[in-house]
Coordinates of C-alpha atoms in Angstrom, one line a residue:
Chain C
M219 CA 104.6 102.3 70.5
S220 CA 106.1 102.8 67.0
A221 CA 107.5 106.3 68.2
F222 CA 109.7 104.6 71.1
Q223 CA 113.8 104.1 70.5
P224 CA 115.2 102.1 72.8
S225 CA 118.0 103.7 74.2
E226 CA 122.1 102.7 74.0
I227 CA 121.9 101.0 77.1
Q228 CA 118.8 99.4 76.4
L229 CA 120.4 98.3 72.9
G230 CA 123.7 97.5 74.8
R231 CA 121.3 95.4 77.2
I232 CA 119.3 93.3 74.3
A233 CA 122.8 92.4 72.7
Y234 CA 124.0 91.3 75.7
R235 CA 120.8 88.9 76.8
R236 CA 120.8 87.5 72.8
R237 CA 124.5 86.5 73.3
Q238 CA 123.8 84.8 76.7
T239 CA 120.8 83.0 75.0
V240 CA 123.0 81.5 72.2
R241 CA 125.8 80.7 74.7
S242 CA 123.4 78.8 77.0
V243 CA 121.7 76.9 74.1
L244 CA 124.8 76.0 72.9
L245 CA 125.9 74.9 76.1
A246 CA 123.0 72.9 76.5
A247 CA 123.0 70.9 73.5
A248 CA 126.8 70.2 74.1
S249 CA 125.7 68.7 77.7
T250 CA 122.8 67.3 76.3
A251 CA 125.0 65.3 73.8
V252 CA 127.9 64.0 76.0
V253 CA 125.1 62.7 78.6
G254 CA 123.5 61.1 75.5
V255 CA 126.4 59.7 74.0
V256 CA 127.8 58.2 77.6
L257 CA 124.3 56.6 78.2
V258 CA 124.1 54.8 74.9
L259 CA 127.9 53.8 74.9
G260 CA 127.1 52.5 78.6
V261 CA 124.0 50.7 78.0
T262 CA 125.0 49.3 74.6
G263 CA 128.6 48.4 75.3
A264 CA 127.6 46.6 78.5
P265 CA 128.4 42.7 78.3
G266 CA 124.9 41.4 79.0
W267 CA 123.6 43.9 76.5
E268 CA 123.0 41.5 73.3
R269 CA 121.0 39.7 75.7
V270 CA 118.7 42.3 77.4
K271 CA 118.4 43.6 73.7
R272 CA 117.0 40.1 72.6
S273 CA 114.6 39.4 75.6
F274 CA 113.4 42.8 75.9
F275 CA 113.5 44.7 72.6
D276 CA 112.4 42.1 70.4
G277 CA 110.7 43.6 67.2
S278 CA 109.0 40.6 65.9
I279 CA 107.7 39.5 69.1
A280 CA 106.4 43.0 70.1
R281 CA 104.6 43.2 66.2
E282 CA 103.1 39.6 67.1
Y283 CA 101.5 40.2 70.4
L284 CA 100.6 43.8 70.0
P285 CA 97.1 43.1 68.9
D286 CA 96.7 41.1 72.0
I287 CA 98.0 43.6 74.5
L288 CA 95.7 46.2 72.7
E289 CA 92.7 44.3 73.2
G290 CA 93.9 44.0 76.8
L291 CA 94.2 48.0 76.9
W292 CA 91.5 48.3 75.6
L293 CA 90.0 46.7 78.9
N294 CA 92.1 49.2 81.0
L295 CA 90.8 52.2 79.0
R296 CA 86.6 51.5 79.2
L297 CA 87.1 50.9 83.2
L298 CA 89.6 53.7 83.6
V299 CA 87.2 55.7 81.9
V300 CA 84.0 54.3 84.0
C301 CA 85.8 54.2 87.1
T302 CA 87.3 57.6 87.1
L303 CA 83.8 59.1 86.4
A304 CA 82.3 57.1 89.2
A305 CA 85.1 57.9 91.7
L306 CA 84.9 61.4 90.7
A307 CA 81.4 61.9 91.8
L308 CA 81.5 59.6 94.9
G309 CA 84.5 61.5 96.2
L310 CA 82.7 64.8 95.4
L311 CA 79.9 63.6 97.4
I312 CA 81.6 62.0 100.3
A313 CA 83.6 65.5 100.4
V314 CA 80.5 67.7 100.6
A315 CA 78.7 65.3 103.1
R316 CA 82.0 66.1 105.6
T317 CA 81.1 70.0 105.3
L318 CA 77.7 69.6 106.1
R319 CA 76.8 70.8 109.7
G320 CA 73.7 70.4 111.5
A321 CA 72.8 67.8 114.0
V322 CA 70.8 66.0 111.1
F323 CA 73.7 64.9 109.2
F324 CA 75.7 63.7 112.2
P325 CA 75.1 60.0 110.6
V326 CA 76.1 61.3 106.7
R327 CA 79.0 63.1 108.3
A328 CA 80.1 60.0 110.5
L329 CA 79.5 57.1 107.6
A330 CA 81.5 59.8 105.4
T331 CA 84.5 60.2 108.1
G332 CA 84.5 56.5 108.4
Y333 CA 84.9 55.6 104.9
T334 CA 87.8 57.9 103.9
Y335 CA 89.7 56.6 107.0
A336 CA 88.9 53.0 106.3
F337 CA 89.4 52.8 102.6
R338 CA 92.8 54.9 102.4
G339 CA 94.0 52.5 104.8
L340 CA 93.2 49.4 103.2
P341 CA 95.1 47.7 100.7
L342 CA 93.6 48.0 97.3
I343 CA 94.1 44.3 96.6
I344 CA 92.6 43.3 99.6
V345 CA 89.4 45.1 98.6
L346 CA 89.6 43.7 95.6
Y347 CA 89.9 40.1 96.7
V348 CA 86.8 40.8 99.0
F349 CA 84.7 42.4 96.0
T350 CA 85.5 39.6 93.4
L351 CA 85.7 37.0 95.1
G352 CA 83.8 37.4 98.4
V353 CA 80.6 38.7 96.9
P354 CA 80.0 36.7 94.6
G355 CA 80.2 34.1 97.2
L356 CA 77.0 35.3 98.4
R357 CA 74.9 33.7 95.4
L358 CA 72.7 36.7 95.2
E359 CA 70.1 36.7 92.6
G360 CA 71.4 39.0 89.8
M361 CA 75.1 39.3 90.7
P362 CA 77.2 41.3 88.3
S363 CA 79.9 40.3 86.7
V364 CA 83.4 39.9 88.1
L365 CA 84.3 43.1 85.9
V366 CA 82.1 45.1 87.3
L367 CA 82.7 43.7 91.4
G368 CA 86.4 44.8 90.6
G369 CA 85.5 47.9 89.1
A370 CA 83.3 48.9 92.5
A371 CA 86.2 48.0 94.6
L372 CA 88.3 50.6 92.4
V373 CA 85.8 52.9 92.8
I374 CA 85.4 52.7 96.8
V375 CA 89.1 52.9 97.4
Y376 CA 89.8 55.7 94.8
G377 CA 86.8 57.8 95.8
A378 CA 88.2 58.0 99.6
Y379 CA 91.7 59.3 98.4
L380 CA 89.6 61.7 95.9
A381 CA 87.0 62.8 98.6
E382 CA 90.4 63.8 100.7
V383 CA 91.6 65.8 97.5
F384 CA 88.4 67.5 97.0
R385 CA 88.2 68.1 100.6
A386 CA 91.4 70.1 101.1
G387 CA 90.0 72.1 97.8
I388 CA 86.8 73.1 99.8
E389 CA 88.5 74.1 102.8
S390 CA 90.9 76.3 100.8
V391 CA 88.2 78.4 99.8
H392 CA 88.4 81.6 102.2
P393 CA 85.2 82.0 104.5
S394 CA 84.8 85.5 103.0
Q395 CA 83.8 84.2 99.9
L396 CA 81.0 82.0 101.8
A397 CA 79.7 85.4 103.7
A398 CA 79.5 87.2 100.3
A399 CA 77.6 84.4 98.8
R400 CA 75.0 83.8 101.8
S401 CA 74.9 87.6 102.6
L402 CA 73.4 87.9 98.9
G403 CA 70.4 85.4 99.9
L404 CA 72.2 82.0 98.3
T405 CA 71.5 78.7 100.8
Y406 CA 74.2 76.5 101.5
R407 CA 73.4 74.6 98.9
Q408 CA 73.8 77.1 96.1
T409 CA 76.5 78.4 97.6
M410 CA 78.5 75.2 97.2
R411 CA 77.6 74.6 94.0
H412 CA 77.9 78.0 92.5
V413 CA 80.6 79.5 94.6
V414 CA 82.8 77.2 96.8
L415 CA 82.8 74.1 94.5
P416 CA 84.0 75.9 91.2
Q417 CA 87.0 77.5 92.9
A418 CA 87.9 74.5 95.0
V419 CA 87.9 72.0 92.0
R420 CA 89.8 74.4 89.6
R421 CA 92.7 74.5 92.9
V422 CA 92.9 70.6 93.1
T423 CA 92.6 69.9 89.5
P424 CA 96.4 68.8 89.5
P425 CA 96.6 66.6 92.5
L426 CA 92.8 64.8 90.9
L427 CA 94.8 64.0 88.0
N428 CA 97.8 62.5 90.0
D429 CA 95.3 60.2 91.6
V430 CA 93.5 59.5 88.0
V431 CA 96.9 58.5 86.7
A432 CA 97.3 56.1 89.5
L433 CA 94.2 54.7 88.8
Q434 CA 94.7 54.0 85.4
K435 CA 97.8 52.3 86.8
D436 CA 95.6 50.3 88.8
V437 CA 92.6 49.5 87.0
G438 CA 94.8 46.6 85.7
L439 CA 94.6 44.7 88.6
V440 CA 91.3 43.6 88.2
S441 CA 92.9 40.7 86.4
L442 CA 93.8 39.1 89.4
A443 CA 90.0 38.2 89.5
G444 CA 90.2 37.0 86.0
P445 CA 89.6 39.9 83.2
I446 CA 92.6 40.1 80.9
D447 CA 94.0 43.6 81.0
A448 CA 97.0 45.0 79.0
V449 CA 99.4 43.8 81.6
R450 CA 98.1 40.6 81.9
A451 CA 98.1 39.8 78.4
A452 CA 101.7 41.1 78.2
Q453 CA 102.6 38.6 81.1
I454 CA 100.7 35.6 79.0
A455 CA 102.5 36.5 76.1
T456 CA 105.9 36.6 78.1
A457 CA 105.2 33.3 79.5
Q458 CA 104.5 32.1 75.8
D459 CA 108.1 32.8 74.2
A460 CA 109.8 33.5 77.2
N461 CA 110.7 37.1 76.2
F462 CA 109.8 40.2 78.3
T463 CA 109.5 42.3 75.1
P464 CA 105.5 42.5 75.3
Y465 CA 106.0 44.3 79.2
I466 CA 107.9 47.0 77.3
V467 CA 105.2 47.4 74.6
A468 CA 102.1 47.4 77.6
G469 CA 104.7 50.0 79.6
V470 CA 104.8 52.3 76.4
L471 CA 101.1 52.0 75.6
F472 CA 100.1 52.9 79.5
V473 CA 102.6 56.2 79.2
L474 CA 100.8 57.2 75.9
L475 CA 97.3 56.6 77.2
A476 CA 98.6 58.9 80.2
L477 CA 100.0 62.1 77.9
P478 CA 97.0 63.1 76.3
L479 CA 95.3 63.5 80.1
I480 CA 98.2 65.1 81.5
G481 CA 98.4 67.4 78.5
V482 CA 94.6 68.1 78.8
T483 CA 95.2 68.9 82.7
D484 CA 97.8 71.0 82.2
W485 CA 96.0 73.1 79.5
V486 CA 92.9 73.4 81.3
T487 CA 94.8 74.7 84.5
L488 CA 96.8 77.2 82.5
R489 CA 93.9 78.7 80.8
A490 CA 91.6 78.9 84.2
A491 CA 95.1 80.8 85.6
R492 CA 95.5 83.4 82.9
R493 CA 91.7 84.1 82.5
Q494 CA 91.1 84.8 86.1
S495 CA 94.8 87.2 86.9
A496 CA 97.7 88.1 85.5
G497 CA 95.8 90.9 83.5
F498 CA 98.9 93.1 85.2
Chain R
M149 CA 62.8 99.8 110.4
L150 CA 66.1 98.6 111.7
D151 CA 65.9 97.7 115.7
V152 CA 68.8 96.0 117.7
A153 CA 68.1 95.6 121.0
H154 CA 70.2 94.7 124.3
L155 CA 72.7 92.9 121.8
R156 CA 75.1 90.2 123.3
K157 CA 77.8 88.9 121.2
T158 CA 81.3 86.7 122.7
F159 CA 84.1 85.4 121.1
G160 CA 85.3 82.7 123.4
T161 CA 85.5 84.7 126.8
S162 CA 86.1 88.2 124.7
V163 CA 82.8 90.3 124.9
V164 CA 82.8 92.0 121.4
L165 CA 79.2 93.5 121.9
D166 CA 77.4 93.9 125.3
D167 CA 74.0 95.0 125.7
L168 CA 74.1 97.5 122.6
S169 CA 71.1 98.9 121.5
L170 CA 70.5 100.9 118.1
S171 CA 67.5 102.0 116.1
V172 CA 67.8 103.1 112.3
D173 CA 65.1 104.4 110.7
E174 CA 63.9 104.1 106.9
H175 CA 66.2 106.2 104.7
E176 CA 68.4 107.1 107.6
V177 CA 72.5 106.5 106.9
V178 CA 73.9 105.9 110.3
A179 CA 78.0 105.8 110.7
L180 CA 79.2 103.6 113.0
I181 CA 82.6 105.0 114.0
G182 CA 85.1 103.9 117.0
A183 CA 88.5 102.1 117.4
S184 CA 89.4 98.8 115.9
G185 CA 88.0 96.2 118.2
S186 CA 85.2 98.3 119.1
G187 CA 82.6 95.7 117.5
K188 CA 81.6 97.8 114.6
S189 CA 82.0 95.2 112.1
T190 CA 80.8 92.5 114.6
L191 CA 77.5 94.6 114.8
L192 CA 77.1 94.6 110.8
R193 CA 77.7 90.5 110.7
C194 CA 75.2 89.8 113.4
V195 CA 72.6 92.1 111.7
N196 CA 73.1 89.8 108.5
L197 CA 73.0 86.5 110.8
L198 CA 76.5 85.8 109.2
E199 CA 77.1 85.5 113.2
G200 CA 75.3 84.1 115.8
I201 CA 74.1 86.3 118.8
D202 CA 74.2 85.4 122.4
D203 CA 71.7 87.6 123.9
G204 CA 69.4 90.4 122.6
V205 CA 66.8 90.8 119.8
I206 CA 67.1 92.3 116.3
R207 CA 64.2 92.9 114.3
L208 CA 63.9 94.4 110.9
D209 CA 60.5 95.8 109.6
G210 CA 59.4 94.6 113.1
E211 CA 59.9 91.2 112.6
D212 CA 62.2 89.3 114.9
I213 CA 65.0 87.8 112.5
T214 CA 66.8 86.2 115.4
D215 CA 64.1 84.2 116.3
P216 CA 65.3 80.7 115.8
R217 CA 62.8 79.6 113.9
A218 CA 63.2 82.2 110.9
D219 CA 65.2 81.5 108.0
P220 CA 68.5 83.3 107.6
D221 CA 68.2 82.8 103.7
V222 CA 65.1 84.8 103.6
V223 CA 65.8 87.4 105.6
R224 CA 69.4 88.0 104.1
R225 CA 67.3 88.8 100.9
R226 CA 65.9 91.8 102.4
I227 CA 69.7 93.1 103.4
G228 CA 72.6 94.2 101.3
M229 CA 76.0 94.1 102.6
V230 CA 79.6 95.0 101.3
F231 CA 82.7 93.6 102.8
Q232 CA 86.1 95.3 103.1
S233 CA 87.7 93.2 100.9
Y234 CA 85.2 93.3 98.1
N235 CA 84.5 89.5 98.1
L236 CA 83.9 89.1 94.6
F237 CA 83.7 85.6 93.2
P238 CA 86.9 85.2 91.7
H239 CA 85.9 82.4 89.2
M240 CA 82.9 84.5 87.7
T241 CA 82.8 87.4 85.0
V242 CA 81.9 91.1 86.6
L243 CA 78.6 90.7 85.2
R244 CA 77.9 86.9 86.4
N245 CA 78.8 88.2 89.9
I246 CA 76.4 90.8 89.8
T247 CA 73.4 88.4 88.3
L248 CA 74.2 85.5 90.2
A249 CA 71.9 85.9 93.3
P250 CA 69.6 87.3 91.5
S251 CA 68.7 84.5 89.1
K252 CA 69.4 82.1 91.7
V253 CA 68.0 83.3 94.7
H254 CA 65.0 85.7 93.5
K255 CA 64.2 83.6 90.2
R256 CA 64.0 86.4 87.9
D257 CA 63.8 86.6 84.5
A258 CA 67.5 86.1 82.9
R259 CA 67.2 88.8 80.3
E260 CA 65.7 91.3 82.9
I261 CA 68.3 90.9 85.3
E262 CA 71.1 91.3 82.9
E263 CA 69.8 94.5 81.6
Q264 CA 69.4 95.8 84.9
A265 CA 72.9 94.9 85.6
M266 CA 74.0 96.3 82.8
E267 CA 72.4 99.7 83.4
W268 CA 73.9 99.9 86.9
L269 CA 77.1 99.0 85.6
R270 CA 77.0 101.9 82.8
R271 CA 75.8 104.1 86.0
V272 CA 79.3 103.6 88.1
G273 CA 81.0 103.8 84.6
L274 CA 82.0 100.0 84.5
E275 CA 79.8 98.9 81.4
D276 CA 83.2 97.9 79.4
K277 CA 84.3 95.5 82.7
A278 CA 81.1 93.3 82.2
S279 CA 82.8 90.3 80.9
S280 CA 86.3 90.8 82.7
Y281 CA 87.5 88.7 85.9
P282 CA 87.3 90.5 89.4
D283 CA 91.2 90.1 89.5
R284 CA 91.7 92.3 86.5
L285 CA 90.2 95.3 88.0
S286 CA 91.6 97.8 90.6
G287 CA 90.3 97.8 93.9
G288 CA 87.9 100.8 93.7
Q289 CA 86.4 99.5 90.4
Q290 CA 86.1 95.9 92.2
Q291 CA 84.1 97.9 95.5
R292 CA 81.8 99.1 92.7
V293 CA 81.0 96.0 91.4
A294 CA 80.6 94.4 95.2
I295 CA 78.1 97.3 95.7
V296 CA 76.2 96.6 92.4
R297 CA 75.8 93.2 93.6
A298 CA 74.5 94.0 96.5
L299 CA 72.0 96.5 95.3
V300 CA 70.6 94.7 92.3
N301 CA 68.5 92.2 94.8
S302 CA 66.8 95.5 95.9
P303 CA 67.6 95.5 99.7
R304 CA 65.7 97.0 102.3
L305 CA 69.1 97.7 104.2
L306 CA 72.6 98.2 103.1
L307 CA 75.1 97.1 105.3
L308 CA 78.9 98.7 104.2
D309 CA 81.8 97.1 106.2
E310 CA 84.8 99.2 105.9
V311 CA 84.4 99.5 102.2
T312 CA 87.4 102.0 101.8
S313 CA 89.5 100.4 104.0
A314 CA 91.6 98.4 101.8
L315 CA 91.6 100.9 98.8
D316 CA 94.5 103.5 97.9
P317 CA 93.5 107.2 98.7
E318 CA 92.8 107.9 95.1
L319 CA 90.3 105.1 94.3
V320 CA 88.4 106.2 97.6
G321 CA 86.7 108.8 96.2
E322 CA 84.8 106.8 93.4
V323 CA 83.4 104.8 96.0
L324 CA 82.1 107.3 98.3
T325 CA 80.8 109.1 95.5
M326 CA 78.8 106.1 94.7
I327 CA 77.6 105.9 98.5
R328 CA 76.6 109.3 98.1
G329 CA 74.4 108.9 95.3
L330 CA 72.6 105.8 97.3
K331 CA 72.0 108.6 99.9
D332 CA 70.2 110.8 97.5
E333 CA 68.0 107.9 96.7
G334 CA 66.9 107.4 100.0
M335 CA 68.7 103.8 100.5
T336 CA 68.9 103.0 104.7
M337 CA 72.4 102.3 104.9
V338 CA 74.4 101.4 108.0
L339 CA 78.1 101.7 107.5
A340 CA 81.2 101.3 109.6
T341 CA 84.0 103.5 108.6
H342 CA 87.3 104.9 109.4
E343 CA 86.8 107.8 106.9
M344 CA 85.6 110.9 109.3
G345 CA 85.5 113.2 106.4
F346 CA 83.0 110.9 104.6
A347 CA 80.9 110.0 108.0
K348 CA 80.5 114.0 108.4
Q349 CA 79.3 114.2 104.3
V350 CA 77.0 111.4 104.3
A351 CA 76.0 110.0 107.6
D352 CA 72.5 111.4 109.4
R353 CA 73.9 110.3 112.5
V354 CA 76.9 109.0 113.9
V355 CA 77.3 106.7 116.2
F356 CA 80.5 106.1 118.3
L357 CA 81.0 102.2 119.6
D358 CA 83.6 102.0 122.5
G359 CA 83.8 98.4 124.2
G360 CA 80.9 96.8 122.5
R361 CA 78.4 99.7 123.5
V362 CA 77.0 102.6 122.1
L363 CA 79.1 105.1 123.7
E364 CA 77.7 108.4 122.1
S365 CA 75.2 109.0 118.9
G366 CA 74.2 112.2 117.4
P367 CA 74.2 114.4 114.7
P368 CA 77.8 114.1 112.7
A369 CA 78.6 117.7 113.5
Q370 CA 78.0 117.3 117.3
V371 CA 79.5 113.5 117.6
L372 CA 82.7 114.4 115.4
G373 CA 82.8 118.1 116.1
D374 CA 82.1 118.7 119.9
P375 CA 81.4 115.2 121.6
V376 CA 80.2 114.9 125.2
E377 CA 82.2 111.4 126.0
A378 CA 85.6 111.6 127.1
R379 CA 86.4 108.4 125.1
T380 CA 85.1 110.1 121.8
R381 CA 87.0 113.2 122.1
Q382 CA 90.1 110.7 122.8
F383 CA 89.6 108.5 119.5
L384 CA 88.7 111.5 117.5
A385 CA 92.2 113.4 118.8
R386 CA 94.0 110.6 117.6
I387 CA 92.3 110.2 114.4
I388 CA 93.3 114.1 114.1
E389 CA 96.7 113.4 114.9
A390 CA 96.8 110.5 111.9
G391 CA 95.7 113.1 109.7
R392 CA 92.3 111.1 108.9
L393 CA 89.8 114.1 109.9

């Protein structure tokens, strides 16, 4: 390596590329500055800016209601973690059930297929109402709280979406992989567990994450049945002072909540891709 | 040891194997040759029960493995198969590819399996690749790993489906050397191949398939050198034309 001396031509290329890089960085900086200035002037120079600023970006109101919103967010977070895990498990189970062959499994297959068709079509809000308002009406012994019922509604609806994502992943694994696994004597179960699912899940991680981020925003809908989440807390706060700042606070918190999730998945996907290939 | 009798296999309306019969003795190496679509691969896949059959019987050590009451998973433990495109598991290291079946199917001790796998990798000169992922290996290296993966289960019979067809010419040799070594150890093998030279060297018997039947069968020198059937001569003439013999 150390003995290698680039030729005149190569040195010329390197110098040219360096000049080009400097040029494009400067250009990007200039255009960003122009766009930024235009945006700031356009928004702050608008005739109604002072009023909008007061009703959406009021620092003292943000500070005042932050604890309430955070308390709501804590509910979102707990629901999110529990519902994500449950919906992923349910989705995976349904997806695998749909791949089962053999006459014995016909009812399982039919149920799983019917489930994904029905619950992807049903609006989440209707399922939520049925679960949180309808089910308690049965007055059964040991009826769980509205929060648990709402969570169950979320899990059932999102499980249907996730099942289809998992199924797409399972079907994307080439049949030759199955042939290889079966030829080694692995049973269908072992083949699924060790060969198909690990490859399937890795492939569909980005779309799975998409659904988890969507779920993160939808868990708040349980507030329709009573429990107070971050958005509901912001709504209450807004009603008290006739100021919309709490909504902005809640929005920022949601984005912050999503960032680590997105970051972790990108990292996991990248690491798997780098480990498996691109060695050449 | 392997006895295929009156085997019939169709895909929709096309008849791929038609009343095909073939016997393989213990320690025998049989090379299946024939044009694309003559049914070589399908025959191997049927023997490994990867394809259902439409008629006939396949016996392994006298046992009817095509009996619907037989458990295919148990039958496959006695048969190893190597594929044209290697089919290694891309999400597992080379070592894990090899140890998966012994640990999950044969429930053997993990340390013992690993030692055996490493011993095999040393024999084929790939011990430094044990913790690599398959995509980082060359085609020839991947195919050698695939052969080792089939061998650690100590199969009674090894099926090789065009194992060199996807390889660059200079990588074919390393795989063929390995298969020659297996023959010397007495492994019973059925191999589908386009490499006539290899069939000549390694096979005890060459079987020419045409239209889903065994058209001609005999010692390599006879079938490849002085074929009886006109179709065999035609096929070999084309192979020679293509410079593959």
